[in-house]
CSV table of N, CA and C in Angstrom, one decimal:
chain,number,residue,atom,x,y,z
A,1,ALA,N,0.8,-1.2,0.0
A,1,ALA,CA,0.0,0.0,0.0
A,1,ALA,C,0.9,1.2,0.0
A,2,HIS,N,2.0,1.2,0.7
A,2,HIS,CA,2.9,2.4,0.8
A,2,HIS,C,3.5,2.7,-0.6
A,3,PHE,N,3.8,1.6,-1.4
A,3,PHE,CA,4.3,1.8,-2.7
A,3,PHE,C,3.3,2.5,-3.6
A,4,GLN,N,2.0,2.1,-3.6
A,4,GLN,CA,1.0,2.8,-4.4
A,4,GLN,C,0.9,4.2,-4.0
A,5,TYR,N,1.0,4.6,-2.8
A,5,TYR,CA,0.9,6.0,-2.3
A,5,TYR,C,2.0,6.8,-2.9
A,6,GLY,N,3.2,6.2,-2.9
A,6,GLY,CA,4.4,6.9,-3.5
A,6,GLY,C,4.2,7.1,-5.0
A,7,ARG,N,3.7,6.1,-5.7
A,7,ARG,CA,3.5,6.2,-7.2
A,7,ARG,C,2.5,7.3,-7.5
A,8,THR,N,1.4,7.4,-6.7
A,8,THR,CA,0.4,8.4,-6.9
A,8,THR,C,0.9,9.8,-6.7
A,9,ARG,N,1.7,9.9,-5.6
A,9,ARG,CA,2.3,11.1,-5.2
A,9,ARG,C,3.2,11.6,-6.3
A,10,THR,N,4.0,10.7,-6.9
A,10,THR,CA,4.9,11.1,-7.9
A,10,THR,C,4.2,11.6,-9.2
A,11,LEU,N,3.1,10.9,-9.5
A,11,LEU,CA,2.3,11.2,-10.6
A,11,LEU,C,1.7,12.6,-10.5
A,12,VAL,N,1.3,12.9,-9.3
A,12,VAL,CA,0.7,14.3,-9.0
A,12,VAL,C,1.7,15.3,-9.2
A,13,LYS,N,3.0,15.0,-8.9
A,13,LYS,CA,4.1,16.0,-9.1
A,13,LYS,C,4.4,16.1,-10.6
A,14,ILE,N,4.4,15.0,-11.3
A,14,ILE,CA,4.9,15.0,-12.7
A,14,ILE,C,3.8,15.6,-13.6
A,15,LEU,N,2.5,15.4,-13.4
A,15,LEU,CA,1.5,15.8,-14.3
A,15,LEU,C,1.4,17.3,-14.6
A,16,PRO,N,1.5,18.2,-13.6
A,16,PRO,CA,1.5,19.6,-14.0
A,16,PRO,C,2.7,20.0,-14.8
A,17,VAL,N,3.9,19.4,-14.5
A,17,VAL,CA,5.1,19.7,-15.3
A,17,VAL,C,4.9,19.2,-16.7
A,18,PHE,N,4.3,18.1,-16.9
A,18,PHE,CA,4.1,17.5,-18.2
A,18,PHE,C,3.2,18.5,-19.0
A,19,LEU,N,2.1,18.9,-18.4
A,19,LEU,CA,1.2,19.8,-19.1
A,19,LEU,C,1.9,21.1,-19.5
A,20,VAL,N,2.7,21.7,-18.6
A,20,VAL,CA,3.4,22.9,-19.0
A,20,VAL,C,4.4,22.6,-20.1
A,21,GLU,N,5.2,21.5,-19.9
A,21,GLU,CA,6.2,21.2,-20.9
A,21,GLU,C,5.6,20.9,-22.3
A,22,LYS,N,4.4,20.4,-22.3
A,22,LYS,CA,3.7,20.2,-23.6
A,22,LYS,C,3.6,21.5,-24.4
A,23,HIS,N,3.2,22.6,-23.8
A,23,HIS,CA,3.1,23.9,-24.5
A,23,HIS,C,4.5,24.5,-24.7
A,24,VAL,N,5.5,24.3,-23.8
A,24,VAL,CA,6.8,24.8,-24.1
A,24,VAL,C,7.4,24.0,-25.2
A,25,LEU,N,7.3,22.7,-25.3
A,25,LEU,CA,7.8,21.9,-26.4
A,25,LEU,C,7.2,22.4,-27.7
A,26,ARG,N,5.9,22.6,-27.7
A,26,ARG,CA,5.2,23.0,-28.9
A,26,ARG,C,5.8,24.4,-29.4
A,27,TYR,N,6.0,25.3,-28.4
A,27,TYR,CA,6.6,26.6,-28.8
A,27,TYR,C,8.0,26.4,-29.3
A,28,LYS,N,8.8,25.6,-28.7
A,28,LYS,CA,10.2,25.3,-29.2
A,28,LYS,C,10.2,24.8,-30.6
A,29,MET,N,9.3,23.8,-30.8
A,29,MET,CA,9.2,23.2,-32.1
A,29,MET,C,8.9,24.2,-33.2
A,30,THR,N,7.9,25.1,-33.0
A,30,THR,CA,7.5,26.1,-34.0
A,30,THR,C,8.6,27.1,-34.1
A,31,THR,N,9.3,27.5,-33.0
A,31,THR,CA,10.4,28.5,-33.1
A,31,THR,C,11.6,27.9,-33.9
A,32,ARG,N,11.9,26.6,-33.6
A,32,ARG,CA,13.0,26.0,-34.3
A,32,ARG,C,12.7,25.9,-35.8
A,33,ARG,N,11.4,25.6,-36.2
A,33,ARG,CA,11.0,25.4,-37.6
A,33,ARG,C,11.1,26.8,-38.2
A,34,ARG,N,10.8,27.9,-37.5
A,34,ARG,CA,10.9,29.2,-38.1
A,34,ARG,C,12.3,29.6,-38.4
A,35,LYS,N,13.2,29.3,-37.4
A,35,LYS,CA,14.6,29.6,-37.6
A,35,LYS,C,15.2,28.8,-38.7
A,36,LYS,N,14.8,27.6,-38.9
A,36,LYS,CA,15.3,26.7,-40.0
A,36,LYS,C,14.9,27.3,-41.3
A,37,ASP,N,13.7,27.9,-41.4
A,37,ASP,CA,13.3,28.4,-42.7
A,37,ASP,C,14.0,29.7,-43.0
A,38,GLY,N,14.6,30.3,-42.0
A,38,GLY,CA,15.3,31.6,-42.3
A,38,GLY,C,14.5,32.8,-42.0
A,39,ASP,N,14.9,33.9,-42.5
A,39,ASP,CA,14.2,35.2,-42.2
A,39,ASP,C,12.8,35.1,-42.9
A,40,ASP,N,11.7,35.5,-42.2
A,40,ASP,CA,10.4,35.4,-42.7
A,40,ASP,C,10.2,36.4,-43.9
A,41,ALA,N,10.7,37.6,-43.8
A,41,ALA,CA,10.5,38.6,-44.8
A,41,ALA,C,11.3,38.2,-46.1
A,42,ALA,N,12.5,37.6,-45.9
A,42,ALA,CA,13.3,37.2,-47.1
A,42,ALA,C,12.6,36.1,-47.8
A,43,ASN,N,12.0,35.2,-47.1
A,43,ASN,CA,11.4,34.0,-47.8
A,43,ASN,C,10.0,34.3,-48.3
A,44,GLY,N,9.4,35.4,-47.9
A,44,GLY,CA,8.1,35.7,-48.3
A,44,GLY,C,7.1,34.9,-47.4
A,45,ALA,N,7.6,34.4,-46.3
A,45,ALA,CA,6.7,33.6,-45.4
A,45,ALA,C,5.7,34.4,-44.6
A,46,LEU,N,4.9,33.8,-43.8
A,46,LEU,CA,3.9,34.4,-43.0
A,46,LEU,C,4.5,35.3,-41.9
A,47,PRO,N,3.8,36.3,-41.5
A,47,PRO,CA,4.2,37.1,-40.4
A,47,PRO,C,4.3,36.3,-39.1
A,48,SER,N,4.8,36.8,-38.0
A,48,SER,CA,4.9,36.1,-36.8
A,48,SER,C,3.5,35.7,-36.2
A,49,VAL,N,3.5,34.8,-35.3
A,49,VAL,CA,2.3,34.3,-34.7
A,49,VAL,C,1.5,35.4,-34.1
A,50,TRP,N,2.2,36.3,-33.3
A,50,TRP,CA,1.6,37.4,-32.6
A,50,TRP,C,0.9,38.4,-33.6
A,51,THR,N,1.6,38.6,-34.7
A,51,THR,CA,1.0,39.5,-35.7
A,51,THR,C,-0.2,38.9,-36.3
A,52,ARG,N,-0.2,37.7,-36.6
A,52,ARG,CA,-1.4,37.0,-37.1
A,52,ARG,C,-2.5,36.9,-36.1
A,53,ALA,N,-2.2,36.8,-34.8
A,53,ALA,CA,-3.2,36.6,-33.7
A,53,ALA,C,-4.0,37.9,-33.6
A,54,PHE,N,-3.4,39.0,-33.9
A,54,PHE,CA,-4.2,40.3,-33.7
A,54,PHE,C,-4.7,40.9,-35.0
A,55,LYS,N,-4.4,40.2,-36.1
A,55,LYS,CA,-4.8,40.6,-37.4
A,55,LYS,C,-6.0,39.7,-37.9
A,56,ALA,N,-7.1,40.3,-38.4
A,56,ALA,CA,-8.3,39.6,-38.8
A,56,ALA,C,-8.0,38.7,-40.0
A,57,SER,N,-8.7,37.6,-40.0
A,57,SER,CA,-8.6,36.7,-41.2
A,57,SER,C,-7.2,36.3,-41.6
A,58,SER,N,-6.4,36.0,-40.6
A,58,SER,CA,-5.0,35.5,-40.9
A,58,SER,C,-5.0,34.1,-41.4
A,59,GLU,N,-3.9,33.7,-42.0
A,59,GLU,CA,-3.7,32.4,-42.5
A,59,GLU,C,-3.0,31.6,-41.4
A,60,TRP,N,-3.4,30.3,-41.1
A,60,TRP,CA,-2.9,29.5,-40.1
A,60,TRP,C,-2.5,28.1,-40.7
A,61,PRO,N,-1.4,28.0,-41.5
A,61,PRO,CA,-1.1,26.7,-42.0
A,61,PRO,C,-0.7,25.7,-41.0
A,62,ASP,N,-0.1,26.2,-39.9
A,62,ASP,CA,0.2,25.2,-38.8
A,62,ASP,C,-0.9,25.3,-37.7
A,63,LYS,N,-1.6,24.2,-37.6
A,63,LYS,CA,-2.8,24.2,-36.7
A,63,LYS,C,-2.3,24.4,-35.2
A,64,ASP,N,-1.2,23.9,-34.9
A,64,ASP,CA,-0.7,24.1,-33.5
A,64,ASP,C,-0.5,25.5,-33.1
A,65,GLU,N,0.0,26.3,-34.0
A,65,GLU,CA,0.2,27.7,-33.7
A,65,GLU,C,-1.2,28.4,-33.4
A,66,PHE,N,-2.2,28.1,-34.2
A,66,PHE,CA,-3.5,28.7,-33.9
A,66,PHE,C,-4.0,28.2,-32.6
A,67,LEU,N,-3.9,26.9,-32.3
A,67,LEU,CA,-4.3,26.4,-31.0
A,67,LEU,C,-3.6,27.0,-29.8
A,68,ASP,N,-2.3,27.3,-30.0
A,68,ASP,CA,-1.5,28.0,-29.0
A,68,ASP,C,-2.1,29.4,-28.7
A,69,VAL,N,-2.4,30.1,-29.8
A,69,VAL,CA,-3.0,31.4,-29.6
A,69,VAL,C,-4.3,31.3,-28.8
A,70,ILE,N,-5.2,30.4,-29.2
A,70,ILE,CA,-6.4,30.1,-28.4
A,70,ILE,C,-6.1,29.9,-27.0
A,71,TYR,N,-5.1,29.0,-26.7
A,71,TYR,CA,-4.8,28.7,-25.3
A,71,TYR,C,-4.4,29.9,-24.5
A,72,TRP,N,-3.5,30.8,-25.1
A,72,TRP,CA,-3.0,31.9,-24.4
A,72,TRP,C,-4.0,33.0,-24.3
A,73,TYR,N,-4.9,33.2,-25.2
A,73,TYR,CA,-6.0,34.1,-25.1
A,73,TYR,C,-6.9,33.7,-24.0
A,74,ARG,N,-7.1,32.5,-23.8
A,74,ARG,CA,-8.0,32.0,-22.7
A,74,ARG,C,-7.3,32.3,-21.4
A,75,GLN,N,-6.0,32.2,-21.3
A,75,GLN,CA,-5.3,32.5,-20.0
A,75,GLN,C,-5.5,34.0,-19.7
A,76,GLY,N,-5.4,34.8,-20.7
A,76,GLY,CA,-5.6,36.2,-20.5
A,76,GLY,C,-7.0,36.6,-20.0
A,77,ILE,N,-8.0,36.0,-20.7
A,77,ILE,CA,-9.4,36.2,-20.2
A,77,ILE,C,-9.5,35.7,-18.8
A,78,ALA,N,-9.0,34.6,-18.4
A,78,ALA,CA,-9.1,34.1,-17.1
A,78,ALA,C,-8.4,35.0,-16.1
A,79,LEU,N,-7.3,35.6,-16.4
A,79,LEU,CA,-6.6,36.5,-15.5
A,79,LEU,C,-7.4,37.8,-15.3
A,80,VAL,N,-7.9,38.3,-16.4
A,80,VAL,CA,-8.7,39.6,-16.2
A,80,VAL,C,-10.0,39.3,-15.5
A,81,ALA,N,-10.7,38.3,-15.9
A,81,ALA,CA,-12.0,38.0,-15.3
A,81,ALA,C,-11.8,37.6,-13.8
A,82,GLY,N,-10.8,36.9,-13.4
A,82,GLY,CA,-10.5,36.6,-12.0
A,82,GLY,C,-10.3,37.8,-11.2
A,83,CYS,N,-9.6,38.8,-11.7
A,83,CYS,CA,-9.3,40.1,-11.0
A,83,CYS,C,-10.7,40.8,-10.9
A,84,ILE,N,-11.4,40.9,-11.9
A,84,ILE,CA,-12.7,41.7,-11.9
A,84,ILE,C,-13.7,41.0,-10.9
A,85,TRP,N,-13.8,39.7,-11.0
A,85,TRP,CA,-14.8,39.0,-10.2
A,85,TRP,C,-14.4,39.2,-8.7
A,86,GLY,N,-13.1,39.1,-8.4
A,86,GLY,CA,-12.6,39.3,-7.0
A,86,GLY,C,-12.8,40.7,-6.5
A,87,LEU,N,-12.7,41.7,-7.3
A,87,LEU,CA,-12.9,43.1,-6.9
A,87,LEU,C,-14.3,43.5,-6.7
A,88,ILE,N,-15.2,42.9,-7.5
A,88,ILE,CA,-16.6,43.3,-7.6
A,88,ILE,C,-17.3,43.2,-6.2
A,89,PRO,N,-17.5,42.4,-5.4
A,89,PRO,CA,-17.2,41.0,-5.3
A,89,PRO,C,-18.3,40.1,-5.8
A,90,LEU,N,-18.0,39.3,-6.7
A,90,LEU,CA,-18.9,38.4,-7.3
A,90,LEU,C,-18.7,37.0,-6.7
A,91,LYS,N,-19.7,36.3,-6.3
A,91,LYS,CA,-19.5,35.0,-5.7
A,91,LYS,C,-20.5,34.0,-6.1
A,92,GLY,N,-20.2,32.7,-5.9
A,92,GLY,CA,-21.1,31.6,-6.2
A,92,GLY,C,-21.2,31.2,-7.6
A,93,PHE,N,-22.3,30.5,-7.9
A,93,PHE,CA,-22.6,29.9,-9.2
A,93,PHE,C,-22.7,31.0,-10.3
A,94,ILE,N,-23.2,32.1,-9.9
A,94,ILE,CA,-23.3,33.2,-10.9
A,94,ILE,C,-22.0,33.6,-11.5
A,95,GLY,N,-21.0,33.7,-10.6
A,95,GLY,CA,-19.6,34.0,-11.1
A,95,GLY,C,-19.0,32.9,-12.0
A,96,LEU,N,-19.3,31.7,-11.6
A,96,LEU,CA,-18.8,30.5,-12.4
A,96,LEU,C,-19.5,30.5,-13.8
A,97,ALA,N,-20.8,30.7,-13.8
A,97,ALA,CA,-21.5,30.6,-15.0
A,97,ALA,C,-21.2,31.8,-15.9
A,98,LEU,N,-21.0,33.0,-15.3
A,98,LEU,CA,-20.6,34.1,-16.1
A,98,LEU,C,-19.2,33.9,-16.8
A,99,PHE,N,-18.3,33.3,-16.0
A,99,PHE,CA,-17.0,33.1,-16.6
A,99,PHE,C,-17.0,32.1,-17.7
A,100,VAL,N,-17.8,31.0,-17.6
A,100,VAL,CA,-17.9,30.0,-18.6
A,100,VAL,C,-18.5,30.6,-19.9
A,101,ALA,N,-19.6,31.4,-19.7
A,101,ALA,CA,-20.2,32.0,-20.9
A,101,ALA,C,-19.3,33.1,-21.5
A,102,LEU,N,-18.7,33.9,-20.7
A,102,LEU,CA,-17.8,34.9,-21.3
A,102,LEU,C,-16.6,34.3,-22.0
A,103,ASN,N,-16.0,33.3,-21.4
A,103,ASN,CA,-14.8,32.6,-22.0
A,103,ASN,C,-15.2,31.9,-23.3
A,104,ALA,N,-16.2,31.1,-23.3
A,104,ALA,CA,-16.6,30.4,-24.5
A,104,ALA,C,-17.1,31.4,-25.5
A,105,GLY,N,-17.8,32.4,-25.2
A,105,GLY,CA,-18.4,33.4,-26.1
A,105,GLY,C,-17.3,34.2,-26.8
A,106,ILE,N,-16.4,34.7,-26.0
A,106,ILE,CA,-15.3,35.5,-26.6
A,106,ILE,C,-14.5,34.6,-27.6
A,107,MET,N,-14.1,33.4,-27.2
A,107,MET,CA,-13.3,32.6,-28.0
A,107,MET,C,-14.0,32.1,-29.3
A,108,TYR,N,-15.3,31.9,-29.1
A,108,TYR,CA,-16.1,31.5,-30.3
A,108,TYR,C,-16.2,32.7,-31.3
A,109,LEU,N,-16.4,33.9,-30.8
A,109,LEU,CA,-16.4,35.0,-31.7
A,109,LEU,C,-15.0,35.3,-32.3
A,110,TYR,N,-14.0,35.0,-31.6
A,110,TYR,CA,-12.6,35.2,-32.1
A,110,TYR,C,-12.3,34.3,-33.3
A,111,PHE,N,-12.6,33.0,-33.1
A,111,PHE,CA,-12.2,32.1,-34.2
A,111,PHE,C,-13.2,32.0,-35.3
A,112,SER,N,-14.5,32.3,-35.0
A,112,SER,CA,-15.4,32.2,-36.1
A,112,SER,C,-15.6,33.5,-36.9
A,113,SER,N,-15.6,34.6,-36.2
A,113,SER,CA,-15.9,35.9,-36.8
A,113,SER,C,-14.6,36.7,-37.1
A,114,PHE,N,-13.7,36.8,-36.2
A,114,PHE,CA,-12.5,37.6,-36.3
A,114,PHE,C,-11.4,36.8,-37.2
A,115,GLN,N,-11.1,35.6,-36.9
A,115,GLN,CA,-10.1,34.9,-37.6
A,115,GLN,C,-10.7,34.1,-38.8
A,116,GLU,N,-12.0,33.8,-38.8
A,116,GLU,CA,-12.7,33.1,-39.8
A,116,GLU,C,-12.0,31.8,-40.3
A,117,VAL,N,-11.6,31.0,-39.3
A,117,VAL,CA,-11.0,29.7,-39.6
A,117,VAL,C,-12.0,28.7,-40.0
A,118,ASP,N,-11.6,27.7,-40.7
A,118,ASP,CA,-12.5,26.6,-41.1
A,118,ASP,C,-12.5,25.7,-39.9
A,119,GLU,N,-13.7,25.7,-39.2
A,119,GLU,CA,-13.8,24.9,-37.9
A,119,GLU,C,-13.6,23.4,-38.1
A,120,GLU,N,-13.9,22.9,-39.3
A,120,GLU,CA,-13.8,21.5,-39.6
A,120,GLU,C,-12.3,21.0,-39.6
A,121,GLU,N,-11.4,21.9,-40.0
A,121,GLU,CA,-10.0,21.6,-40.0
A,121,GLU,C,-9.5,21.2,-38.6
A,122,TYR,N,-10.2,21.8,-37.6
A,122,TYR,CA,-9.7,21.6,-36.2
A,122,TYR,C,-10.7,20.6,-35.4
A,123,GLY,N,-11.5,19.9,-36.1
A,123,GLY,CA,-12.4,19.0,-35.5
A,123,GLY,C,-13.8,19.5,-35.1
A,124,GLY,N,-14.1,20.7,-35.6
A,124,GLY,CA,-15.4,21.3,-35.3
A,124,GLY,C,-15.3,22.4,-34.3
A,125,ALA,N,-16.3,23.2,-34.2
A,125,ALA,CA,-16.3,24.4,-33.3
A,125,ALA,C,-16.2,24.0,-31.8
A,126,TRP,N,-16.7,22.8,-31.4
A,126,TRP,CA,-16.6,22.4,-30.1
A,126,TRP,C,-15.2,22.1,-29.7
A,127,GLU,N,-14.4,21.5,-30.5
A,127,GLU,CA,-13.0,21.2,-30.2
A,127,GLU,C,-12.2,22.5,-30.0
A,128,ILE,N,-12.4,23.5,-30.8
A,128,ILE,CA,-11.7,24.7,-30.7
A,128,ILE,C,-12.2,25.4,-29.4
A,129,THR,N,-13.5,25.4,-29.2
A,129,THR,CA,-14.1,26.1,-28.0
A,129,THR,C,-13.5,25.5,-26.7
A,130,LYS,N,-13.3,24.2,-26.6
A,130,LYS,CA,-12.8,23.6,-25.4
A,130,LYS,C,-11.3,23.6,-25.3
A,131,GLU,N,-10.5,24.0,-26.3
A,131,GLU,CA,-9.1,24.0,-26.2
A,131,GLU,C,-8.6,24.9,-25.1
A,132,GLY,N,-7.9,24.3,-24.2
A,132,GLY,CA,-7.3,25.1,-23.1
A,132,GLY,C,-8.3,25.6,-22.0
A,133,PHE,N,-9.5,25.1,-22.1
A,133,PHE,CA,-10.5,25.7,-21.2
A,133,PHE,C,-10.3,25.3,-19.7
A,134,MET,N,-9.9,24.1,-19.4
A,134,MET,CA,-9.8,23.7,-18.0
A,134,MET,C,-8.6,24.4,-17.4
A,135,SER,N,-7.5,24.6,-18.1
A,135,SER,CA,-6.4,25.3,-17.4
A,135,SER,C,-6.7,26.8,-17.2
A,136,SER,N,-7.5,27.4,-18.1
A,136,SER,CA,-7.9,28.8,-17.9
A,136,SER,C,-8.9,28.8,-16.8
A,137,PHE,N,-9.8,27.8,-16.6
A,137,PHE,CA,-10.7,27.8,-15.5
A,137,PHE,C,-10.0,27.7,-14.2
A,138,ALA,N,-8.9,26.9,-14.1
A,138,ALA,CA,-8.2,26.8,-12.9
A,138,ALA,C,-7.5,28.1,-12.6
A,139,LEU,N,-6.9,28.7,-13.6
A,139,LEU,CA,-6.3,30.0,-13.3
A,139,LEU,C,-7.3,31.1,-12.9
A,140,PHE,N,-8.5,31.1,-13.5
A,140,PHE,CA,-9.5,32.0,-13.1
A,140,PHE,C,-9.9,31.8,-11.6
A,141,LEU,N,-10.1,30.5,-11.2
A,141,LEU,CA,-10.4,30.2,-9.8
A,141,LEU,C,-9.4,30.7,-8.8
A,142,VAL,N,-8.1,30.5,-9.2
A,142,VAL,CA,-7.0,30.9,-8.3
A,142,VAL,C,-7.0,32.4,-8.2
A,143,ILE,N,-7.1,33.1,-9.3
A,143,ILE,CA,-7.0,34.6,-9.2
A,143,ILE,C,-8.3,35.2,-8.6
A,144,TRP,N,-9.4,34.6,-8.8
A,144,TRP,CA,-10.7,35.1,-8.2
A,144,TRP,C,-10.6,34.9,-6.7
A,145,ILE,N,-10.1,33.8,-6.2
A,145,ILE,CA,-10.1,33.5,-4.8
A,145,ILE,C,-9.0,34.4,-4.2
A,146,LEU,N,-7.9,34.6,-4.8
A,146,LEU,CA,-6.9,35.5,-4.2
A,146,LEU,C,-7.3,36.9,-4.1
A,147,PHE,N,-7.9,37.5,-5.2
A,147,PHE,CA,-8.4,38.8,-5.2
A,147,PHE,C,-9.6,39.0,-4.2
A,148,TYR,N,-10.5,38.1,-4.2
A,148,TYR,CA,-11.6,38.2,-3.3
A,148,TYR,C,-11.2,38.1,-1.8
A,149,SER,N,-10.3,37.2,-1.5
A,149,SER,CA,-9.8,37.1,-0.1
A,149,SER,C,-9.0,38.3,0.3
A,150,ALA,N,-8.2,38.8,-0.6
A,150,ALA,CA,-7.3,40.0,-0.3
A,150,ALA,C,-8.2,41.3,-0.1
A,151,MET,N,-9.2,41.4,-0.9
A,151,MET,CA,-10.0,42.6,-0.8
A,151,MET,C,-11.2,42.6,0.2
A,152,HIS,N,-11.7,41.5,0.5
A,152,HIS,CA,-12.9,41.4,1.3
A,152,HIS,C,-12.8,40.7,2.7
A,153,PHE,N,-11.6,40.3,3.0
A,153,PHE,CA,-11.4,39.7,4.4
A,153,PHE,C,-10.3,40.5,5.1
A,154,PRO,N,-10.4,40.7,6.4
A,154,PRO,CA,-9.4,41.5,7.1
A,154,PRO,C,-8.1,40.7,7.3
């Protein structure tokens, strides 16, 4: 029984690192690919990921780059919403439901109206809508609790 406890404990320590490393590895792979191709302007290649993220109807030949943008936009939404919810003070199910609706709504408008991507390339609208949602939800909860506790408890 002690051996099982140790294995579970190790898994709990490794799992968050793996999830973070997955996104770091994806970033390193796309950066390495870009360096291998040489200068973007000289090759007539696409602008940087950040330029395309803020420009409407951009081309996304690498699906992982677009999914990375979705992931990081969600983290930004979670950070801002957590701060606002904690300062208001919003609490309970209403706060959770508002965050879910806000997060899903903004991201749906972003990829369907602003970027105008073909949803079927990514497995449908639902697959894009849920990309990175749970990690943004966890960040939102942490920030919301921190701000709420700091502002409304002595």
